Amino acid sequence: MHLIGKAEEDNRTVITEFILLGFRNLPELQILLFLVFLVIYIVTMSGNILIIALVVADQHLHTPMYFFLGNLSFLETCYTSTILPRMLARLLTGDRTISVSGCFAQLSCFGSLAATECYLLAAMSYDRYLAICKPLRYAALMNGRLCLQLTAGSWISGFLSCVIIMCFMSQLTFCGPNEIDHFFCDFSPMLKLSCSDTSMITLVSFILASLDSPCPFLLTVTSYVCIIATILRIPSTTGRKKAFSTCSSHLIVVTVFYGTLMTVYLLPKTNTLKALNKVFSVFYTVLTPMLNPLIYSLRNKAVKEALRKVIS
């Protein structure tokens, strides 16, 4: 009996690749989707690399706010590159297969970068809180050392959480079916395909997700409650507008990122809402990284001035 059980267990480990279904229900739009996502990828990479170049090259942008912005732009280039190139290849060739190890690699990169972005946005909101609520002490409080600590802490926290999850994921057995109804390797669809006991990894992922998303989100919200309260106490309209303009770009980015992220993961996982879930997933994985440099460059005078210098 033991040998039979062992043989059955060995038979269950034959899956070596997954099939990402993606947008297979839109066969007539595959070329159009390829062109749309290609343009998005080019704009995203160009915009974020331009932001990084401006922050490095322009002396006026060597401040904590733009140091964080440069890190965010670098993160967005990596974030987009974990998903879009493979998706573009799939739309062009029609080959939807991805190896199990490739799927794990995509999940680990995507997960760690998403968690890092949550922490980085919280660090940026804290920077704006100090700049607006404690302007006289801002230079002393937000010094170079604290900037590096907040940035390094964001990257390390994001990657550490993902390493823990991937250690548990590597112990899982996948025995079929091997179809993932998504356009990238997300955690929940992969977990559903496992025939191992997933109770422990579900608990661990819940604990880590509670630290990686709600905690930075609450810190961000708290910072903005204090910022808005301080702005409302400014007597002149011009003063209020000037103060709000320094954090409006970041507030828009935070709203778009968390708005779409919460919609995806809090939306009921029913068959009727699967298509809607994919649409919102496109928003926070593909469109948000493209919008960030556009928002910062269009709404930020210092970035526009630096860009004008480069062009002239």
mmCIF file of C-alpha atoms in Angstrom:
data_model
loop_
_atom_site.group_PDB
_atom_site.id
_atom_site.type_symbol
_atom_site.label_atom_id
_atom_site.label_comp_id
_atom_site.label_asym_id
_atom_site.label_seq_id
_atom_site.Cartn_x
_atom_site.Cartn_y
_atom_site.Cartn_z
ATOM 1 C CA MET A 1 0.000 0.000 0.000
ATOM 2 C CA HIS A 2 2.854 2.344 0.861
ATOM 3 C CA LEU A 3 4.461 1.710 -2.554
ATOM 4 C CA ILE A 4 1.159 2.373 -4.348
ATOM 5 C CA GLY A 5 0.717 5.623 -2.440
ATOM 6 C CA LYS A 6 4.273 6.619 -3.288
ATOM 7 C CA ALA A 7 3.713 5.836 -6.968
ATOM 8 C CA GLU A 8 0.538 7.925 -7.015
ATOM 9 C CA GLU A 9 2.379 10.790 -5.360
ATOM 10 C CA ASP A 10 5.146 10.577 -7.986
ATOM 11 C CA ASN A 11 2.524 10.615 -10.765
ATOM 12 C CA ARG A 12 1.111 13.836 -9.376
ATOM 13 C CA THR A 13 4.354 15.764 -9.819
ATOM 14 C CA VAL A 14 4.563 15.462 -13.604
ATOM 15 C CA ILE A 15 3.351 19.034 -14.267
ATOM 16 C CA THR A 16 6.307 21.056 -15.512
ATOM 17 C CA GLU A 17 4.433 23.999 -17.048
ATOM 18 C CA PHE A 18 1.309 26.099 -16.646
ATOM 19 C CA ILE A 19 -0.952 27.581 -19.300
ATOM 20 C CA LEU A 20 -1.776 31.264 -18.815
ATOM 21 C CA LEU A 21 -5.184 31.716 -20.415
ATOM 22 C CA GLY A 22 -4.884 35.516 -20.456
ATOM 23 C CA PHE A 23 -7.279 37.106 -22.960
ATOM 24 C CA ARG A 24 -8.039 33.957 -24.955
ATOM 25 C CA ASN A 25 -11.762 34.847 -25.078
ATOM 26 C CA LEU A 26 -10.837 37.756 -27.376
ATOM 27 C CA PRO A 27 -9.073 35.930 -30.262
ATOM 28 C CA GLU A 28 -9.968 38.573 -32.845
ATOM 29 C CA LEU A 29 -8.312 41.315 -30.731
ATOM 30 C CA GLN A 30 -4.945 39.630 -30.119
ATOM 31 C CA ILE A 31 -2.998 41.839 -32.589
ATOM 32 C CA LEU A 32 -4.748 44.996 -31.353
ATOM 33 C CA LEU A 33 -4.007 44.061 -27.725
ATOM 34 C CA PHE A 34 -0.375 43.390 -28.685
ATOM 35 C CA LEU A 35 -0.034 46.868 -30.229
ATOM 36 C CA VAL A 36 -1.772 48.574 -27.281
ATOM 37 C CA PHE A 37 0.392 46.825 -24.674
ATOM 38 C CA LEU A 38 3.534 47.422 -26.760
ATOM 39 C CA VAL A 39 2.840 51.180 -26.817
ATOM 40 C CA ILE A 40 2.119 51.107 -23.055
ATOM 41 C CA TYR A 41 5.404 49.266 -22.403
ATOM 42 C CA ILE A 42 7.438 51.706 -24.507
ATOM 43 C CA VAL A 43 5.800 54.755 -22.855
ATOM 44 C CA THR A 44 6.236 53.260 -19.365
ATOM 45 C CA MET A 45 9.908 52.423 -19.837
ATOM 46 C CA SER A 46 10.708 55.725 -21.580
ATOM 47 C CA GLY A 47 8.849 57.836 -18.998
ATOM 48 C CA ASN A 48 10.338 56.151 -15.938
ATOM 49 C CA ILE A 49 13.889 56.034 -17.337
ATOM 50 C CA LEU A 50 13.559 59.756 -18.198
ATOM 51 C CA ILE A 51 12.486 60.533 -14.613
ATOM 52 C CA ILE A 52 15.514 58.586 -13.261
ATOM 53 C CA ALA A 53 17.860 60.425 -15.664
ATOM 54 C CA LEU A 54 16.449 63.836 -14.670
ATOM 55 C CA VAL A 55 16.736 63.085 -10.940
ATOM 56 C CA VAL A 56 20.364 61.963 -11.366
ATOM 57 C CA ALA A 57 21.419 64.766 -13.763
ATOM 58 C CA ASP A 58 19.665 67.859 -12.369
ATOM 59 C CA GLN A 59 21.136 69.337 -9.156
ATOM 60 C CA HIS A 60 17.809 70.977 -8.282
ATOM 61 C CA LEU A 61 16.231 67.517 -8.007
ATOM 62 C CA HIS A 62 18.793 66.230 -5.481
ATOM 63 C CA THR A 63 16.266 66.397 -2.627
ATOM 64 C CA PRO A 64 14.576 63.657 -0.548
ATOM 65 C CA MET A 65 11.291 63.934 -2.492
ATOM 66 C CA TYR A 66 12.987 63.299 -5.858
ATOM 67 C CA PHE A 67 15.298 60.658 -4.405
ATOM 68 C CA PHE A 68 12.168 58.681 -3.496
ATOM 69 C CA LEU A 69 10.669 59.461 -6.911
ATOM 70 C CA GLY A 70 13.777 58.095 -8.654
ATOM 71 C CA ASN A 71 13.483 54.890 -6.629
ATOM 72 C CA LEU A 72 9.775 54.634 -7.489
ATOM 73 C CA SER A 73 10.520 55.060 -11.204
ATOM 74 C CA PHE A 74 13.244 52.398 -11.058
ATOM 75 C CA LEU A 75 10.792 50.075 -9.298
ATOM 76 C CA GLU A 76 8.158 50.710 -11.977
ATOM 77 C CA THR A 77 10.558 49.765 -14.790
ATOM 78 C CA CYS A 78 11.299 46.449 -13.048
ATOM 79 C CA TYR A 79 7.630 45.948 -12.130
ATOM 80 C CA THR A 80 6.431 46.353 -15.707
ATOM 81 C CA SER A 81 9.251 44.223 -17.129
ATOM 82 C CA THR A 82 8.226 41.197 -15.035
ATOM 83 C CA ILE A 83 4.825 41.016 -16.773
ATOM 84 C CA LEU A 84 4.598 42.861 -20.100
ATOM 85 C CA PRO A 85 7.427 41.299 -22.207
ATOM 86 C CA ARG A 86 6.104 37.773 -21.635
ATOM 87 C CA MET A 87 2.529 38.935 -22.234
ATOM 88 C CA LEU A 88 3.577 40.580 -25.527
ATOM 89 C CA ALA A 89 5.342 37.390 -26.652
ATOM 90 C CA ARG A 90 2.229 35.385 -25.800
ATOM 91 C CA LEU A 91 -0.077 37.715 -27.763
ATOM 92 C CA LEU A 92 2.263 37.640 -30.775
ATOM 93 C CA THR A 93 3.051 33.905 -30.908
ATOM 94 C CA GLY A 94 -0.056 32.447 -29.267
ATOM 95 C CA ASP A 95 2.129 30.287 -26.997
ATOM 96 C CA ARG A 96 0.513 30.536 -23.543
ATOM 97 C CA THR A 97 2.742 28.033 -21.746
ATOM 98 C CA ILE A 98 5.130 28.997 -18.951
ATOM 99 C CA SER A 99 7.352 26.645 -16.951
ATOM 100 C CA VAL A 100 6.627 26.134 -13.265
ATOM 101 C CA SER A 101 10.016 27.651 -12.381
ATOM 102 C CA GLY A 102 9.309 30.588 -14.723
ATOM 103 C CA CYS A 103 5.936 31.107 -13.065
ATOM 104 C CA PHE A 104 7.587 31.050 -9.619
ATOM 105 C CA ALA A 105 10.189 33.585 -10.803
ATOM 106 C CA GLN A 106 7.512 35.924 -12.166
ATOM 107 C CA LEU A 107 5.435 35.626 -8.980
ATOM 108 C CA SER A 108 8.437 36.289 -6.721
ATOM 109 C CA CYS A 109 9.577 39.356 -8.704
ATOM 110 C CA PHE A 110 6.077 40.777 -9.055
ATOM 111 C CA GLY A 111 5.156 40.111 -5.399
ATOM 112 C CA SER A 112 8.329 41.610 -3.951
ATOM 113 C CA LEU A 113 8.087 44.730 -6.145
ATOM 114 C CA ALA A 114 4.384 45.249 -5.316
ATOM 115 C CA ALA A 115 5.149 45.008 -1.571
ATOM 116 C CA THR A 116 8.124 47.357 -1.970
ATOM 117 C CA GLU A 117 5.911 49.904 -3.727
ATOM 118 C CA CYS A 118 3.505 49.923 -0.763
ATOM 119 C CA TYR A 119 6.367 50.722 1.627
ATOM 120 C CA LEU A 120 7.946 53.248 -0.748
ATOM 121 C CA LEU A 121 4.655 55.153 -1.173
ATOM 122 C CA ALA A 122 4.346 55.259 2.636
ATOM 123 C CA ALA A 123 7.914 56.648 2.901
ATOM 124 C CA MET A 124 7.061 59.307 0.311
ATOM 125 C CA SER A 125 3.921 60.304 2.217
ATOM 126 C CA TYR A 126 5.986 60.623 5.428
ATOM 127 C CA ASP A 127 8.403 62.874 3.549
ATOM 128 C CA ARG A 128 5.492 65.107 2.453
ATOM 129 C CA TYR A 129 4.127 65.076 6.030
ATOM 130 C CA LEU A 130 7.436 66.410 7.388
ATOM 131 C CA ALA A 131 7.731 68.996 4.574
ATOM 132 C CA ILE A 132 4.238 70.451 5.168
ATOM 133 C CA CYS A 133 3.554 69.815 8.873
ATOM 134 C CA LYS A 134 7.097 70.433 10.194
ATOM 135 C CA PRO A 135 8.692 72.744 7.589
ATOM 136 C CA LEU A 136 11.206 74.392 9.968
ATOM 137 C CA ARG A 137 12.617 71.029 11.066
ATOM 138 C CA TYR A 138 12.269 69.283 7.683
ATOM 139 C CA ALA A 139 15.932 69.620 6.609
ATOM 140 C CA ALA A 140 17.151 68.259 9.948
ATOM 141 C CA LEU A 141 14.616 65.421 10.169
ATOM 142 C CA MET A 142 14.615 64.219 6.551
ATOM 143 C CA ASN A 143 18.377 64.014 6.112
ATOM 144 C CA GLY A 144 20.325 61.797 3.708
ATOM 145 C CA ARG A 145 20.726 59.029 6.264
ATOM 146 C CA LEU A 146 16.980 58.759 6.941
ATOM 147 C CA CYS A 147 16.262 58.794 3.169
ATOM 148 C CA LEU A 148 18.597 55.845 2.660
ATOM 149 C CA GLN A 149 17.167 53.987 5.669
ATOM 150 C CA LEU A 150 13.553 54.420 4.484
ATOM 151 C CA THR A 151 14.422 53.408 0.927
ATOM 152 C CA ALA A 152 16.543 50.411 1.931
ATOM 153 C CA GLY A 153 13.881 49.374 4.467
ATOM 154 C CA SER A 154 11.218 49.483 1.724
ATOM 155 C CA TRP A 155 13.228 47.273 -0.656
ATOM 156 C CA ILE A 156 14.371 44.816 2.038
ATOM 157 C CA SER A 157 10.853 44.472 3.556
ATOM 158 C CA GLY A 158 9.288 43.802 0.149
ATOM 159 C CA PHE A 159 11.832 41.176 -0.878
ATOM 160 C CA LEU A 160 11.986 39.515 2.554
ATOM 161 C CA SER A 161 8.228 38.893 2.560
ATOM 162 C CA CYS A 162 8.404 37.359 -0.900
ATOM 163 C CA VAL A 163 11.356 35.104 0.009
ATOM 164 C CA ILE A 164 9.328 33.680 2.923
ATOM 165 C CA ILE A 165 6.308 33.030 0.682
ATOM 166 C CA MET A 166 8.430 31.437 -2.052
ATOM 167 C CA CYS A 167 10.042 29.076 0.502
ATOM 168 C CA PHE A 168 6.563 27.746 1.272
ATOM 169 C CA MET A 169 5.492 27.776 -2.408
ATOM 170 C CA SER A 170 8.492 25.651 -3.405
ATOM 171 C CA GLN A 171 7.191 22.860 -1.152
ATOM 172 C CA LEU A 172 3.851 22.618 -3.007
ATOM 173 C CA THR A 173 2.951 19.866 -5.472
ATOM 174 C CA PHE A 174 1.046 20.693 -8.667
ATOM 175 C CA CYS A 175 -0.884 17.796 -10.154
ATOM 176 C CA GLY A 176 -3.353 19.370 -12.565
ATOM 177 C CA PRO A 177 -5.240 21.048 -14.026
ATOM 178 C CA ASN A 178 -2.481 23.404 -15.117
ATOM 179 C CA GLU A 179 -4.520 26.300 -16.538
ATOM 180 C CA ILE A 180 -4.246 29.705 -14.817
ATOM 181 C CA ASP A 181 -7.117 32.000 -15.793
ATOM 182 C CA HIS A 182 -4.996 35.148 -15.685
ATOM 183 C CA PHE A 183 -2.426 37.002 -17.812
ATOM 184 C CA PHE A 184 0.378 36.582 -15.253
ATOM 185 C CA CYS A 185 1.320 34.205 -12.424
ATOM 186 C CA ASP A 186 -0.622 35.576 -9.469
ATOM 187 C CA PHE A 187 -0.553 33.995 -6.002
ATOM 188 C CA SER A 188 -4.206 32.920 -5.549
ATOM 189 C CA PRO A 189 -4.727 31.289 -9.010
ATOM 190 C CA MET A 190 -1.484 29.307 -8.547
ATOM 191 C CA LEU A 191 -2.434 28.191 -5.041
ATOM 192 C CA LYS A 192 -5.753 26.813 -6.337
ATOM 193 C CA LEU A 193 -3.877 24.444 -8.670
ATOM 194 C CA SER A 194 -1.875 22.832 -5.872
ATOM 195 C CA CYS A 195 -2.910 19.418 -4.569
ATOM 196 C CA SER A 196 -0.823 19.847 -1.394
ATOM 197 C CA ASP A 197 -2.117 21.087 1.941
ATOM 198 C CA THR A 198 -2.154 24.884 1.563
ATOM 199 C CA SER A 199 -3.450 25.804 5.022
ATOM 200 C CA MET A 200 -0.008 26.850 6.351
ATOM 201 C CA ILE A 201 0.985 28.957 3.326
ATOM 202 C CA THR A 202 -2.480 30.576 3.336
ATOM 203 C CA LEU A 203 -1.998 31.599 6.983
ATOM 204 C CA VAL A 204 1.559 32.866 6.401
ATOM 205 C CA SER A 205 0.532 34.814 3.282
ATOM 206 C CA PHE A 206 -2.383 36.383 5.182
ATOM 207 C CA ILE A 207 -0.055 37.544 7.980
ATOM 208 C CA LEU A 208 2.535 38.924 5.540
ATOM 209 C CA ALA A 209 -0.133 40.561 3.353
ATOM 210 C CA SER A 210 -1.535 42.217 6.501
ATOM 211 C CA LEU A 211 1.908 43.728 7.117
ATOM 212 C CA ASP A 212 2.804 44.604 3.510
ATOM 213 C CA SER A 213 -0.392 46.383 2.412
ATOM 214 C CA PRO A 214 -2.671 47.590 5.264
ATOM 215 C CA CYS A 215 0.192 48.864 7.477
ATOM 216 C CA PRO A 216 1.833 51.083 4.798
ATOM 217 C CA PHE A 217 -1.649 52.119 3.626
ATOM 218 C CA LEU A 218 -2.655 53.224 7.153
ATOM 219 C CA LEU A 219 0.634 55.123 7.522
ATOM 220 C CA THR A 220 -0.039 56.844 4.197
ATOM 221 C CA VAL A 221 -3.622 57.732 5.143
ATOM 222 C CA THR A 222 -2.508 59.034 8.570
ATOM 223 C CA SER A 223 0.159 61.211 6.923
ATOM 224 C CA TYR A 224 -2.394 62.710 4.548
ATOM 225 C CA VAL A 225 -4.953 63.333 7.301
ATOM 226 C CA CYS A 226 -2.287 65.391 9.100
ATOM 227 C CA ILE A 227 -1.225 67.081 5.833
ATOM 228 C CA ILE A 228 -4.793 68.086 4.886
ATOM 229 C CA ALA A 229 -5.503 69.316 8.448
ATOM 230 C CA THR A 230 -2.350 71.478 8.295
ATOM 231 C CA ILE A 231 -3.179 72.828 4.823
ATOM 232 C CA LEU A 232 -6.705 73.818 5.919
ATOM 233 C CA ARG A 233 -5.218 75.872 8.783
ATOM 234 C CA ILE A 234 -3.147 77.979 6.345
ATOM 235 C CA PRO A 235 -4.914 81.394 6.216
ATOM 236 C CA SER A 236 -4.221 82.405 2.586
ATOM 237 C CA THR A 237 -5.644 80.644 -0.462
ATOM 238 C CA THR A 238 -2.308 80.999 -2.274
ATOM 239 C CA GLY A 239 -0.503 79.341 0.629
ATOM 240 C CA ARG A 240 -2.978 76.446 0.672
ATOM 241 C CA LYS A 241 -2.605 75.917 -3.082
ATOM 242 C CA LYS A 242 1.201 76.022 -2.883
ATOM 243 C CA ALA A 243 1.285 73.532 -0.001
ATOM 244 C CA PHE A 244 -1.167 71.157 -1.694
ATOM 245 C CA SER A 245 0.714 71.300 -5.017
ATOM 246 C CA THR A 246 3.797 69.751 -3.353
ATOM 247 C CA CYS A 247 1.911 66.553 -2.528
ATOM 248 C CA SER A 248 -0.924 66.405 -5.093
ATOM 249 C CA SER A 249 1.037 64.237 -7.576
ATOM 250 C CA HIS A 250 1.887 61.668 -4.902
ATOM 251 C CA LEU A 251 -1.710 61.671 -3.634
ATOM 252 C CA ILE A 252 -3.028 60.890 -7.144
ATOM 253 C CA VAL A 253 -0.491 58.035 -7.547
ATOM 254 C CA VAL A 254 -1.431 56.582 -4.136
ATOM 255 C CA THR A 255 -5.166 56.811 -4.927
ATOM 256 C CA VAL A 256 -4.804 55.068 -8.316
ATOM 257 C CA PHE A 257 -2.484 52.346 -6.967
ATOM 258 C CA TYR A 258 -4.424 51.444 -3.829
ATOM 259 C CA GLY A 259 -7.813 51.979 -5.477
ATOM 260 C CA THR A 260 -7.171 49.387 -8.188
ATOM 261 C CA LEU A 261 -5.229 47.055 -5.838
ATOM 262 C CA MET A 262 -8.096 46.918 -3.335
ATOM 263 C CA THR A 263 -10.669 46.453 -6.090
ATOM 264 C CA VAL A 264 -8.762 43.422 -7.439
ATOM 265 C CA TYR A 265 -8.200 41.664 -4.120
ATOM 266 C CA LEU A 266 -11.462 42.606 -2.355
ATOM 267 C CA LEU A 267 -13.717 41.907 -5.344
ATOM 268 C CA PRO A 268 -15.685 38.644 -4.869
ATOM 269 C CA LYS A 269 -14.003 35.796 -6.822
ATOM 270 C CA THR A 270 -17.071 34.743 -8.804
ATOM 271 C CA ASN A 271 -17.146 33.542 -12.417
ATOM 272 C CA THR A 272 -19.168 36.568 -13.525
ATOM 273 C CA LEU A 273 -16.575 38.989 -12.095
ATOM 274 C CA LYS A 274 -13.479 37.213 -13.473
ATOM 275 C CA ALA A 275 -13.336 39.439 -16.568
ATOM 276 C CA LEU A 276 -13.714 42.569 -14.425
ATOM 277 C CA ASN A 277 -10.973 41.280 -12.136
ATOM 278 C CA LYS A 278 -8.613 40.995 -15.114
ATOM 279 C CA VAL A 279 -9.451 44.543 -16.221
ATOM 280 C CA PHE A 280 -8.589 45.994 -12.796
ATOM 281 C CA SER A 281 -5.455 43.817 -12.678
ATOM 282 C CA VAL A 282 -4.357 45.485 -15.932
ATOM 283 C CA PHE A 283 -4.853 48.864 -14.220
ATOM 284 C CA TYR A 284 -2.527 48.278 -11.283
ATOM 285 C CA THR A 285 0.063 46.073 -13.041
ATOM 286 C CA VAL A 286 0.293 47.819 -16.421
ATOM 287 C CA LEU A 287 -1.381 51.247 -16.456
ATOM 288 C CA THR A 288 -0.272 52.576 -13.039
ATOM 289 C CA PRO A 289 3.471 52.301 -13.863
ATOM 290 C CA MET A 290 2.778 54.211 -17.092
ATOM 291 C CA LEU A 291 0.707 56.922 -15.373
ATOM 292 C CA ASN A 292 3.200 57.638 -12.567
ATOM 293 C CA PRO A 293 5.846 59.463 -14.660
ATOM 294 C CA LEU A 294 3.104 61.271 -16.613
ATOM 295 C CA ILE A 295 1.449 62.473 -13.389
ATOM 296 C CA TYR A 296 4.736 63.642 -11.868
ATOM 297 C CA SER A 297 6.004 65.321 -15.043
ATOM 298 C CA LEU A 298 2.725 67.082 -15.866
ATOM 299 C CA ARG A 299 1.917 68.277 -12.321
ATOM 300 C CA ASN A 300 5.395 69.036 -10.985
ATOM 301 C CA LYS A 301 7.076 72.348 -11.820
ATOM 302 C CA ALA A 302 10.585 71.192 -10.854
ATOM 303 C CA VAL A 303 10.373 68.119 -13.094
ATOM 304 C CA LYS A 304 8.945 70.192 -15.968
ATOM 305 C CA GLU A 305 11.744 72.737 -15.560
ATOM 306 C CA ALA A 306 14.398 69.988 -15.567
ATOM 307 C CA LEU A 307 12.807 68.481 -18.679
ATOM 308 C CA ARG A 308 12.745 71.886 -20.364
ATOM 309 C CA LYS A 309 16.484 72.286 -19.691
ATOM 310 C CA VAL A 310 17.229 68.897 -21.237
ATOM 311 C CA ILE A 311 15.142 69.673 -24.346
ATOM 312 C CA SER A 312 16.666 73.139 -24.807
#
